[in-house]
Coordinates of C-alpha atoms in Angstrom, one line a residue:
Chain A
X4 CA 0.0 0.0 0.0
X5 CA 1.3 3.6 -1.2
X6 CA 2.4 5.3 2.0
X7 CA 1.3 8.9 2.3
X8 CA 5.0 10.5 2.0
X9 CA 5.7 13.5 1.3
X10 CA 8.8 16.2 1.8
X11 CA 8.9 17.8 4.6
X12 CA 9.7 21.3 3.2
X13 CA 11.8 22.4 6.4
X14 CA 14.9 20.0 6.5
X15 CA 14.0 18.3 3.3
X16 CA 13.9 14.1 5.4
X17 CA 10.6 12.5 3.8
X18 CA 8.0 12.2 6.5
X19 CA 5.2 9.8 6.7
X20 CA 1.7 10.8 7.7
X21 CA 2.6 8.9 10.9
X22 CA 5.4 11.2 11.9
X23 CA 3.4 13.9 11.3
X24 CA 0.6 12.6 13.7
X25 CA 3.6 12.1 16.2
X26 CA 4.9 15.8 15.4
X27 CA 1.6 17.3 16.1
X28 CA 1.6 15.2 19.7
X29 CA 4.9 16.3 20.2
X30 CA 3.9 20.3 19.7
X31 CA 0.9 20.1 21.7
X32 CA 3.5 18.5 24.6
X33 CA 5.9 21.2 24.2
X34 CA 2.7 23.7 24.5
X35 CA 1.8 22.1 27.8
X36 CA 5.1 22.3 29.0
X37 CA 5.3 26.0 28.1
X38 CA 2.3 27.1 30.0
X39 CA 3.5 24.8 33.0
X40 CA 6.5 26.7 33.1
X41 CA 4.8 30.0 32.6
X42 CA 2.2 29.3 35.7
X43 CA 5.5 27.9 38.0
X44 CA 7.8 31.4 37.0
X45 CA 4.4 33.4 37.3
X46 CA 4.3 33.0 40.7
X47 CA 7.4 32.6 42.1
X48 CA 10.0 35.3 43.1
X49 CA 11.6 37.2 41.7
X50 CA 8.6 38.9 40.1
X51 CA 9.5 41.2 37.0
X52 CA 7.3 44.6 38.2
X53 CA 8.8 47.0 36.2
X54 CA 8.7 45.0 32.9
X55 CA 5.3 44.2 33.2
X56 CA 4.1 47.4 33.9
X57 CA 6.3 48.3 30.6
X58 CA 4.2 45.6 28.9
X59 CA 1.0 46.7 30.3
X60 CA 1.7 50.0 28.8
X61 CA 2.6 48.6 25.6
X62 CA -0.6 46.8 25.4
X63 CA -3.2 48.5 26.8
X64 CA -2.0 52.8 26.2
X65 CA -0.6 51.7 22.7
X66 CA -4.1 49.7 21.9
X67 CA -6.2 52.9 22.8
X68 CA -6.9 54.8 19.3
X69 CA -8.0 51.8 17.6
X70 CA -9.6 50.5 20.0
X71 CA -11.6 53.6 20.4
X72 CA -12.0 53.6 16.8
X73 CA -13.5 50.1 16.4
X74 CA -15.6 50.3 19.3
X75 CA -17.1 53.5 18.3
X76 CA -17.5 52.3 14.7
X77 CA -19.1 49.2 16.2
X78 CA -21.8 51.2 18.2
X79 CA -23.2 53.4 15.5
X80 CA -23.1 50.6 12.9
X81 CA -24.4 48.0 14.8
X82 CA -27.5 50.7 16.3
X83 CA -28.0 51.5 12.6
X84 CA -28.8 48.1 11.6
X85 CA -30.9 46.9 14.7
X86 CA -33.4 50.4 14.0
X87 CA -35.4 49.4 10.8
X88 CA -35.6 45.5 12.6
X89 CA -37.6 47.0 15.7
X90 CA -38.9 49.7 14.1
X91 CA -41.2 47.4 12.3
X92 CA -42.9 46.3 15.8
X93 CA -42.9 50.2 16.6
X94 CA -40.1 48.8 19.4
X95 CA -37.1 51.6 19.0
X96 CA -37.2 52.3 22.5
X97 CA -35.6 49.0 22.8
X98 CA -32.6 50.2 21.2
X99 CA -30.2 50.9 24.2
X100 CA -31.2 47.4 26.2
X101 CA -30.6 45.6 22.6
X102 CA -27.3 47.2 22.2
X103 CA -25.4 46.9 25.5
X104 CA -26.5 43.2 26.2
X105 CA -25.0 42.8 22.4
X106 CA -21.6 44.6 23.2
X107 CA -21.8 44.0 26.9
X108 CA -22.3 40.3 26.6
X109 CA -20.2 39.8 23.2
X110 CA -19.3 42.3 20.4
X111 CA -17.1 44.6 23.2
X112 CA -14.8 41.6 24.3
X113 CA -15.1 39.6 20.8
X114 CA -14.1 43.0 18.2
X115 CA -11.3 43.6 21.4
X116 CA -9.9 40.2 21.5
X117 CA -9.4 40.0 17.7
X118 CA -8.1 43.1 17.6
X119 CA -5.4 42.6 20.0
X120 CA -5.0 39.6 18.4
X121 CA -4.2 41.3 15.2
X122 CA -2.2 44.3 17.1
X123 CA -0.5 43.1 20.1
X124 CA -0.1 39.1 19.3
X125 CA 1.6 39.5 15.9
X126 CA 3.6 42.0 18.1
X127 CA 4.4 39.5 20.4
X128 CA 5.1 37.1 17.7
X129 CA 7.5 38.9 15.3
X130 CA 9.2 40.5 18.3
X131 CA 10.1 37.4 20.5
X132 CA 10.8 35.6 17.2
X133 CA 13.4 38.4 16.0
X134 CA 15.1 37.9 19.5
X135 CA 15.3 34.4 19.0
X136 CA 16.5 34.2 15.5
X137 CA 19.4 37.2 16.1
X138 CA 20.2 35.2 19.3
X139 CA 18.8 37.9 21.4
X140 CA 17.5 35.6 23.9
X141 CA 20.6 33.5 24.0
X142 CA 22.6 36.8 25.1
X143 CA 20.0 37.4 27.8
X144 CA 20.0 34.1 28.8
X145 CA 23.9 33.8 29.5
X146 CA 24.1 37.6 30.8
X147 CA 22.5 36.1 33.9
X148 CA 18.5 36.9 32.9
X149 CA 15.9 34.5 33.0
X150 CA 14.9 35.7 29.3
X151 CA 11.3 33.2 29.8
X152 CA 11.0 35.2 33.0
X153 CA 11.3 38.9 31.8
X154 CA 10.3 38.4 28.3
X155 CA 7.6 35.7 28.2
X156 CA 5.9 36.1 31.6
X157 CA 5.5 40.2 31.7
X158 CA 3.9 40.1 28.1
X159 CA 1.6 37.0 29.1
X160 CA 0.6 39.0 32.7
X161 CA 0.2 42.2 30.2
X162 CA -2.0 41.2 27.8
X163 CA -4.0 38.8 30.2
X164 CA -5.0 41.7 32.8
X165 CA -4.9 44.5 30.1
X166 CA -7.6 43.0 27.7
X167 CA -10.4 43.1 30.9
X168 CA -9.3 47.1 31.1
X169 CA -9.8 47.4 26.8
X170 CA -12.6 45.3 26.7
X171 CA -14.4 47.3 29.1
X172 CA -13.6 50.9 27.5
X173 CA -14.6 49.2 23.9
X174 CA -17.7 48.7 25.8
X175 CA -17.7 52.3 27.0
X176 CA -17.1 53.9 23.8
X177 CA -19.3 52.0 21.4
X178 CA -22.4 52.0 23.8
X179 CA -20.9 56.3 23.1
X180 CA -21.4 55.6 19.6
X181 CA -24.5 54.0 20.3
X182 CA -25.8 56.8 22.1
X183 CA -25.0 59.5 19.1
X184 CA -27.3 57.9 16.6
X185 CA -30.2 57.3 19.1
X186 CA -30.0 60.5 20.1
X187 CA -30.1 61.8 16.8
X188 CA -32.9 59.6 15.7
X189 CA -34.7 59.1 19.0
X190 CA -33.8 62.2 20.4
X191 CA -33.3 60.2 23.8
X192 CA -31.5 62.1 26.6
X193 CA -27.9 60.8 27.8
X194 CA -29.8 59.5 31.4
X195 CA -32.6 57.7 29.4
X196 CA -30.1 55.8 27.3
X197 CA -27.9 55.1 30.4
X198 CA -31.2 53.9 32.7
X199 CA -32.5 51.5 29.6
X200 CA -29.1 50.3 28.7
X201 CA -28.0 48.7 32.1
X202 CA -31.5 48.1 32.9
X203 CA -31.3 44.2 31.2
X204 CA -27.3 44.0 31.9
X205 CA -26.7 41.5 35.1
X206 CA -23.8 41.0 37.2
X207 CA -23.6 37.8 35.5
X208 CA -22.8 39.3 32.1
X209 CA -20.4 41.7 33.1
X210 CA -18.7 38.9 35.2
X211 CA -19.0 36.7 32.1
X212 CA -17.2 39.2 29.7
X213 CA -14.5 40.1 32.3
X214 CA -14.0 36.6 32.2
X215 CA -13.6 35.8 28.9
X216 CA -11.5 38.7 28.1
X217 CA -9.3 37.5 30.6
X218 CA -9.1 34.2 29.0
X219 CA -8.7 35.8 25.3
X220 CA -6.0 37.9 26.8
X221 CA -4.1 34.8 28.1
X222 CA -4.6 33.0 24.8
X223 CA -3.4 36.2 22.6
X224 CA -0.6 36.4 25.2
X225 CA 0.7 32.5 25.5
X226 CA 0.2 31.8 22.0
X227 CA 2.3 34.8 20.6
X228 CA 5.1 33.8 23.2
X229 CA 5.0 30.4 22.2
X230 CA 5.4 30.6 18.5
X231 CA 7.8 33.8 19.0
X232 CA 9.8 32.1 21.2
X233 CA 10.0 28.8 19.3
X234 CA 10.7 31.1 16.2
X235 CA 13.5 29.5 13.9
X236 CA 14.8 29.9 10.1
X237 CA 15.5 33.7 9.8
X238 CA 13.4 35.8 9.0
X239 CA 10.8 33.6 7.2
X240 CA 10.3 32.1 10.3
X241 CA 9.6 35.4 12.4
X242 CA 7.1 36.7 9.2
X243 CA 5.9 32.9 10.1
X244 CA 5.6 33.8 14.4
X245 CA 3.9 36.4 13.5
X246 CA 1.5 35.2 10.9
X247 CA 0.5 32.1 13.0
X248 CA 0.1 33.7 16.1
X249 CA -2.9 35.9 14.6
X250 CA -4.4 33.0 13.0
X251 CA -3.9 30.6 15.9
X252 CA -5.3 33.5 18.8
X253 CA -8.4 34.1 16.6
X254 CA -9.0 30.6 15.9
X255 CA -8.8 29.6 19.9
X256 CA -10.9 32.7 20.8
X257 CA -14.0 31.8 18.4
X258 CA -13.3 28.1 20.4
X259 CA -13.4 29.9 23.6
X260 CA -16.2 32.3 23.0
X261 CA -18.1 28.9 22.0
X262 CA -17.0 27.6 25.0
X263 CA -17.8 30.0 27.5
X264 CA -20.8 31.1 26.0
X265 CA -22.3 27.5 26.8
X266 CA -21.0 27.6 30.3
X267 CA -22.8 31.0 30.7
X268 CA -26.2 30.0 29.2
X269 CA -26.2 27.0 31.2
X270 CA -25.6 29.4 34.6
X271 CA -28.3 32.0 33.3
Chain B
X29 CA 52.3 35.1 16.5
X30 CA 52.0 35.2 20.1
X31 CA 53.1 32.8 22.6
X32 CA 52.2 30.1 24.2
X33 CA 51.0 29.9 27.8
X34 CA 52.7 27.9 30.4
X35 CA 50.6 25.1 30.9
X36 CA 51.6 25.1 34.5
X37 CA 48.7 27.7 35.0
X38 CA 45.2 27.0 36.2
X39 CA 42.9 25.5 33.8
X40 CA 39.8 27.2 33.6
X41 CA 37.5 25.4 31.3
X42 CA 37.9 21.6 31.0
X43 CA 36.2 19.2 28.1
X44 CA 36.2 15.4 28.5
X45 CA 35.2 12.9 25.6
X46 CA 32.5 15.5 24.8
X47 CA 29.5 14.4 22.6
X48 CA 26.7 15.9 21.2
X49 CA 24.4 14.9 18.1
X50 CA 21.4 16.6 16.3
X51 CA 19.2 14.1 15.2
X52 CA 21.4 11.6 13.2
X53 CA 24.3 14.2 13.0
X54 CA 26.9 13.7 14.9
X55 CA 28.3 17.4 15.4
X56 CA 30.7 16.6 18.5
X57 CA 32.6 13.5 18.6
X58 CA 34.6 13.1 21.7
X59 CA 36.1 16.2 21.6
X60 CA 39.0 17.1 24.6
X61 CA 40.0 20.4 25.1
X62 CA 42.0 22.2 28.1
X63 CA 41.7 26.7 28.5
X64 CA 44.7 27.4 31.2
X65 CA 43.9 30.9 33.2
X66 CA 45.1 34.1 30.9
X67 CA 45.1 31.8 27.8
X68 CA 43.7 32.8 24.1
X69 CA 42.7 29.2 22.8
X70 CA 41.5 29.8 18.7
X71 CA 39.0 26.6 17.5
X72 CA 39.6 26.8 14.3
X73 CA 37.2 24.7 11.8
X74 CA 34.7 25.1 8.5
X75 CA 31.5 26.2 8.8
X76 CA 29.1 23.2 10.7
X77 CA 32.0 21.2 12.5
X78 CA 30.3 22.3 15.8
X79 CA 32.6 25.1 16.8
X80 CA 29.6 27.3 17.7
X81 CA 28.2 24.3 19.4
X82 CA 31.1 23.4 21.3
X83 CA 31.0 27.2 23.0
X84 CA 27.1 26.9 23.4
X85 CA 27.9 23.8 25.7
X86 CA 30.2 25.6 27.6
X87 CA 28.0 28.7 28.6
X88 CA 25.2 26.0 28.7
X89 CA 22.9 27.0 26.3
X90 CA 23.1 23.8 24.5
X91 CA 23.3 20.4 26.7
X92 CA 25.4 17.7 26.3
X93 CA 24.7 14.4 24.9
X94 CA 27.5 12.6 26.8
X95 CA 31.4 13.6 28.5
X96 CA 32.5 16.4 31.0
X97 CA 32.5 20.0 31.2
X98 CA 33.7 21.8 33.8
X99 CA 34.2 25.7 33.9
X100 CA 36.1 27.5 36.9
X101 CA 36.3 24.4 38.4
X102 CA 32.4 23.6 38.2
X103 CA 30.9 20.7 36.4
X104 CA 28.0 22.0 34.7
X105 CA 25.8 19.1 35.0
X106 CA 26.1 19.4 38.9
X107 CA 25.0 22.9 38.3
X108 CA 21.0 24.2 39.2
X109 CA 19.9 26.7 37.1
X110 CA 20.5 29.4 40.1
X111 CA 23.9 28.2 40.1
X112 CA 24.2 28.1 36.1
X113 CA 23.0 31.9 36.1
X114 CA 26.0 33.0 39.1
X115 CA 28.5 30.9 36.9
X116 CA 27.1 32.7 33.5
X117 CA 28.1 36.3 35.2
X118 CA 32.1 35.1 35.0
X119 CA 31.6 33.5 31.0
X120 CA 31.0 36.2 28.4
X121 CA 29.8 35.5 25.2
X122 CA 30.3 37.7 22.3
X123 CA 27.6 36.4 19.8
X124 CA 28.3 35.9 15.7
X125 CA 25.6 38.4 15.0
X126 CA 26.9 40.5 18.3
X127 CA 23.3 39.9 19.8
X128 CA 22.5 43.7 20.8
X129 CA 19.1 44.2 22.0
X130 CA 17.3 46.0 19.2
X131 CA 15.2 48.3 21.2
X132 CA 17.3 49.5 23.2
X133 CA 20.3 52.1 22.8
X134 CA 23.8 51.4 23.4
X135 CA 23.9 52.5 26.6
X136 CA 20.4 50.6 27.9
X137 CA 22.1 47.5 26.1
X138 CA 25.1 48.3 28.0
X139 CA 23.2 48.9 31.4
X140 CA 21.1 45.8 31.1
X141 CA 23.0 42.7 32.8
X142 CA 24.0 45.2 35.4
X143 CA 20.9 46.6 36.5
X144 CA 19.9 42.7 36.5
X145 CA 23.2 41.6 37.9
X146 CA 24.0 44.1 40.3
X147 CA 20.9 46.0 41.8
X148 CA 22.0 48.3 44.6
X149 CA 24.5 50.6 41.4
X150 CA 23.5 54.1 41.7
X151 CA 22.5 55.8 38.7
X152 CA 26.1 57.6 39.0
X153 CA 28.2 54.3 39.5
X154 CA 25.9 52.6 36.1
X155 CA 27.1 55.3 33.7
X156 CA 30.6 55.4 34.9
X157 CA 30.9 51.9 33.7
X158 CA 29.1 52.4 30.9
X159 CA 31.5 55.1 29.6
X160 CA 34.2 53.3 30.6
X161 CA 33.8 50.1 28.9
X162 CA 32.5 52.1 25.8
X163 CA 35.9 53.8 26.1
X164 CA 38.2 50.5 26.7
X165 CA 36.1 49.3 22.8
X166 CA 36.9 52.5 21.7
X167 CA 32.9 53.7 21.1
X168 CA 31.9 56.0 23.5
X169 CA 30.5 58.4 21.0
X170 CA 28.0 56.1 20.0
X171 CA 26.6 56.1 23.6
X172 CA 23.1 57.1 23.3
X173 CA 22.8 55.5 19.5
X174 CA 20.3 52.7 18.6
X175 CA 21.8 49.3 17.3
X176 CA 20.4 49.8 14.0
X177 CA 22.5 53.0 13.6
X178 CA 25.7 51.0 13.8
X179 CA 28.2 49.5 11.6
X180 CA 28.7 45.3 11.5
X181 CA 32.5 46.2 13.3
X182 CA 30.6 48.5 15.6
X183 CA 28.3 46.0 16.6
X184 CA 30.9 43.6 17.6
X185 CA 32.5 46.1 19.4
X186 CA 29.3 46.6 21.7
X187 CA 28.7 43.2 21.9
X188 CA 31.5 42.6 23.7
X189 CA 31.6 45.6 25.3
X190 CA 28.4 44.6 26.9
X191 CA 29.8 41.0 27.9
X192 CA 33.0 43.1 29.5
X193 CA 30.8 45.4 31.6
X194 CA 30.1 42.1 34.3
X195 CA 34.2 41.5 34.0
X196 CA 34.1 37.9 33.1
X197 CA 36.7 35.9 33.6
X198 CA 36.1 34.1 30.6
X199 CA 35.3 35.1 27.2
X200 CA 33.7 33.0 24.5
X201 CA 34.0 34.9 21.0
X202 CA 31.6 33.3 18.5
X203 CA 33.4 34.4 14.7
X204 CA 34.6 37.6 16.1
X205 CA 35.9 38.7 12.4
X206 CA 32.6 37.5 10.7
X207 CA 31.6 39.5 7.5
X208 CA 33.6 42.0 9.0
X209 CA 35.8 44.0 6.4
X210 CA 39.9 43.0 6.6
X211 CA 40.2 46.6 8.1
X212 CA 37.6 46.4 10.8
X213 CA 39.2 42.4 11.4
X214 CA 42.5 43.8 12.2
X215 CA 41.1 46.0 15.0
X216 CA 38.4 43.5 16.4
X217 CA 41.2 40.9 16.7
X218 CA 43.5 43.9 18.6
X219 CA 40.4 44.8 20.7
X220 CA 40.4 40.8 21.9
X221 CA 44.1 41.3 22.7
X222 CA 43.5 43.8 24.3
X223 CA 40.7 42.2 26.4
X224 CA 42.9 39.6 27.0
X225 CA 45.4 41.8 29.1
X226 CA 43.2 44.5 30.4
X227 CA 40.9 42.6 31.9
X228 CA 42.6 39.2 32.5
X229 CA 40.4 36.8 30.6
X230 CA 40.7 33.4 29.3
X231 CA 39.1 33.1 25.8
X232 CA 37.9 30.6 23.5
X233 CA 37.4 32.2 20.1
X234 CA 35.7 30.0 17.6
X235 CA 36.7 31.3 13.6
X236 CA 37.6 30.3 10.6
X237 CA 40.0 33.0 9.5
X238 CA 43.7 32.5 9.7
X239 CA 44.5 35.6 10.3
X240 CA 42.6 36.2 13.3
X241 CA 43.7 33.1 14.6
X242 CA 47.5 34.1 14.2
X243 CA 46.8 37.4 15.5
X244 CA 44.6 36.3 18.8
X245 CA 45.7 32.4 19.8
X246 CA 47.9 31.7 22.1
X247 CA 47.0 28.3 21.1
X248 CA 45.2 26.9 18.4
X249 CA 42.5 23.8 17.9
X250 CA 41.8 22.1 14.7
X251 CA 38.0 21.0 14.5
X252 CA 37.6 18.4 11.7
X253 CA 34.1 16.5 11.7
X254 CA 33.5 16.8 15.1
X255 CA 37.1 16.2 16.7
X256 CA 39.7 18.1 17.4
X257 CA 42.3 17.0 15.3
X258 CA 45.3 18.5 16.5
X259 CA 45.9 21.5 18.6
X260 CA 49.4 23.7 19.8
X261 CA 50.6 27.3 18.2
X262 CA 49.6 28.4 14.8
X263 CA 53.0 26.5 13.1
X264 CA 53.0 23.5 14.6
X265 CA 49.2 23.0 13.3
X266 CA 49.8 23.8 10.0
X267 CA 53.0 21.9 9.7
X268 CA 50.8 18.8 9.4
X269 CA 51.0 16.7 6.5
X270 CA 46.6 16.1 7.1
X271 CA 45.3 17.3 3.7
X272 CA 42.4 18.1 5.4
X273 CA 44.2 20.8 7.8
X274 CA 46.7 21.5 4.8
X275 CA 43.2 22.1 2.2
X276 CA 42.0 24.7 5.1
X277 CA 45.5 26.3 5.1
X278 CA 45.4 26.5 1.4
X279 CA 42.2 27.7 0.9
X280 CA 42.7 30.6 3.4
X281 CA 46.0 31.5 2.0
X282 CA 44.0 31.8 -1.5
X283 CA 41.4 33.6 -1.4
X284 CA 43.5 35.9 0.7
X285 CA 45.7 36.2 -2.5

């Protein structure tokens, strides 16, 4: 029987289809053992403050404009579409509760989560895989710095407590946009919108999205540290970091989402 | 040609029947290999004998596959990673590519291992060290530069300027002269010199050019195919009859031409 062989296109040995299984067994071990060391140098001393404030800065202040952008954008688009649906049942007034359990309870952590994914993970990709292909990490490494400590743990920390803190202001800001074109069109009063808006909004939601933007912000962080760190062949392989880390962190998010969404629904 | 160091003298790094394979590539075959205190040792070798692996093991970036390593006296395998970081602060390595931290200036790059190293320097006592290892490299105007701003022979310079600033007491040079021009080669391989007797160090300099081998070993190492062929000073390697060593001569001697 014709085995399924074909070249791998990295160091050129033919591989069979069972290799392959065993490479994909072997990554997904080497994943597990880099999140085990992340959660044992997480939370013993000595803790790297400064550089995760530095990375919490890089994240969250450097994320600001487009996320204020997007979430604004996201509002008035998403309030524009929902009108001529309710306005057919004379129900505009429902506008406000319809729009913040939509970006409370997913568009705010979802549109933040793949944004950061697209921003701050490719970041975290390309950046960690430069380091490791100009041997950046080596030098660290043998001038007496814990390189997984300082480079790996502050960005993971960053983007894990950071994403809660975006997530909530996209909220903020498109529930703003929001507000504009109901005001406009409804001629509703800042207090009305405010009072209807949180009206329908439970503890459990906001928990809920804190939650999952902690969880998205873990993934975006782990998974761009990951392939940045294991970065290798030059340059393709950073352009390679970078690429996989957006794809990969999207991918898991819409799994998580699914996920938690289930979890949360089943709670309600 | 400089001269050879009395053996008599401490030895600082140690190999033993040291093995280490890739895969199915053998890249280190029972190699041996004695650094005495104050001593230049070149390991000479063409590109993918395992020269840059051999120094890897040393600072212990790489592990072992079998045989002993002991540096200042320490085996490394004994060593937990605590003690693996105190003994890193007495190795530098000075990388091919010189490593410099791209976002970061020259003097953050500089500052870096010792704001890790040595927490309680005052802001006065950092830059004061600074300057003066930027001076002993000869680059103290390019202070407050970025890395991208330099030259390939500045680089190099930094790079080991940056390994100097924690005063090892050994220094690993990975292709020092490296697409480097013959001008810029000349003084890298005087700046390791001078290294050598400023600050006391033992070296290992891995390369493949004759010239800064000459210039910079005390002693020198053939690396053929994962062993070290033959070692002593610059003339009694190449007065072997091996056509191996003798093709490497040639071909050096060459393109030089």
């Amino acid at each position: 029987m014709a085995k399924d062989i074909r070249m791998d296109q990295q160091d050129g040995q033919a591989k069979t289809f069972g290799d392959r299984i065993m490479d994909f067994f072997a990554s997904l071990f080497d994943i597990y053992k880099f999140i085990a060391r992340f959660c044992k140098e997480a939370f013993t001393a000595p803790f790297e403050f400064r550089e995760t404030i530095r990375q919490c800065f890089n994240v969250g202040y450097k994320s600001l404009a487009i996320i204020t952008l997007t979430g604004f954008i996201t509002g008035i688009v998403f309030t524009k579409q929902s009108r001529p649906s309710l306005s057919e049942f004379g129900a505009t007034s429902w506008l406000p509760s319809l729009i913040s359990i939509a970006l409370i309870r997913a568009l705010a952590p979802l549109i933040t989560a793949l944004i950061a994914a697209g921003k701050i993970g490719s970041n975290i990709g390309a950046e960690l895989g430069s380091m490791n292909v100009t041997e950046q990490i080596d030098a660290m490494e043998v001038s007496g710095t814990n390189p997984f400590r300082f480079l790996v743990v502050s960005r993971v920390l960053a983007t894990t407590f950071m994403l809660p803190v975006l997530m909530v202001y996209a909220g903020f800001i498109g529930l703003m946009g929001a507000f504009l074109n109901v005001h406009q069109n409804e001629l509703t009063s800042f207090t009305t919108f405010i009072h209807d808006a949180f009206t329908r909004i439970s503890f459990l939601d906001i928990f809920a999205s804190v939650f999952k933007s902690l969880a998205y912000g873990f993934t975006i962080g782990i998974t761009g540290c990951f392939l940045g760190y294991k970065a290798s062949q030059g340059t393709v392989g950073v352009g390679r970091a970078a690429n996989s880390t957006v794809v990969a962190s999207m991918f898991l998010i819409f799994i998580e989402e699914m996920v938690i969404v289930q979890i949360v629904n089943y709670m309600r | 040609m400089k001269e050879t160091i009395s053996h008599n003298k401490e030895k600082v790094i140690s190999i033993e029947n040291l093995s280490k394979s890739f895969g199915k590539i053998n890249v280190l075959n029972e190699v041996n290999l004695e650094v005495y205190k104050g001593e230049n040792v070149v390991v000479l070798g063409r590109s993918g004998s395992g020269k840059s692996v051999l120094i890897k093991i040393i600072s212990g970036l790489i592990k072992k596959d079998s045989g002993h390593v002991a540096v200042l006296g320490k085996e490394m395998e004994s060593l937990d990673s605590k003690q693996l970081q105190e003994l890193r602060l007495h190795i530098g390595f000075s990388f091919q590519g010189s490593a410099l931290y791209d976002g970061m200036s020259v003097r953050e790059n500089l500052e870096f291992p010792l704001i890790r190293n040595k927490r309680n320097l005052s802001k006065k006592e950092l830059t004061e060290s600074v300057e003066q290892v930027l001076h002993d490299v000869g680059l103290l105007q390019t202070i407050d530069q970025m890395p991208s701003e330099l030259s390939g022979g500045q680089k190099k310079r930094i790079g080991i300027a940056r390994t100097l600033i924690l005063k090892p007491e050994i220094m690993l040079y990975d292709e020092p002269t490296g697409g480097i021009d013959p001008i810029t080669c000349v003084e890298l391989n005087n700046l390791i010199n001078k290294v050598q007797e400023q600050y006391n160090t033992s070296s290992i300099i891995i390369t493949h050019d004759l010239t800064c081998a000459k210039t910079t070993g005390n002693r020198i190492a053939m690396l053929i195919d994962g062993k070290i062929e033959r070692q002593g000073n610059f003339d009694e390697v190449f007065a072997s009859e091996d056509p191996r060593i003798r093709a490497f001569y040639n071909y050096n001697f060459i393109t030089r031409s």
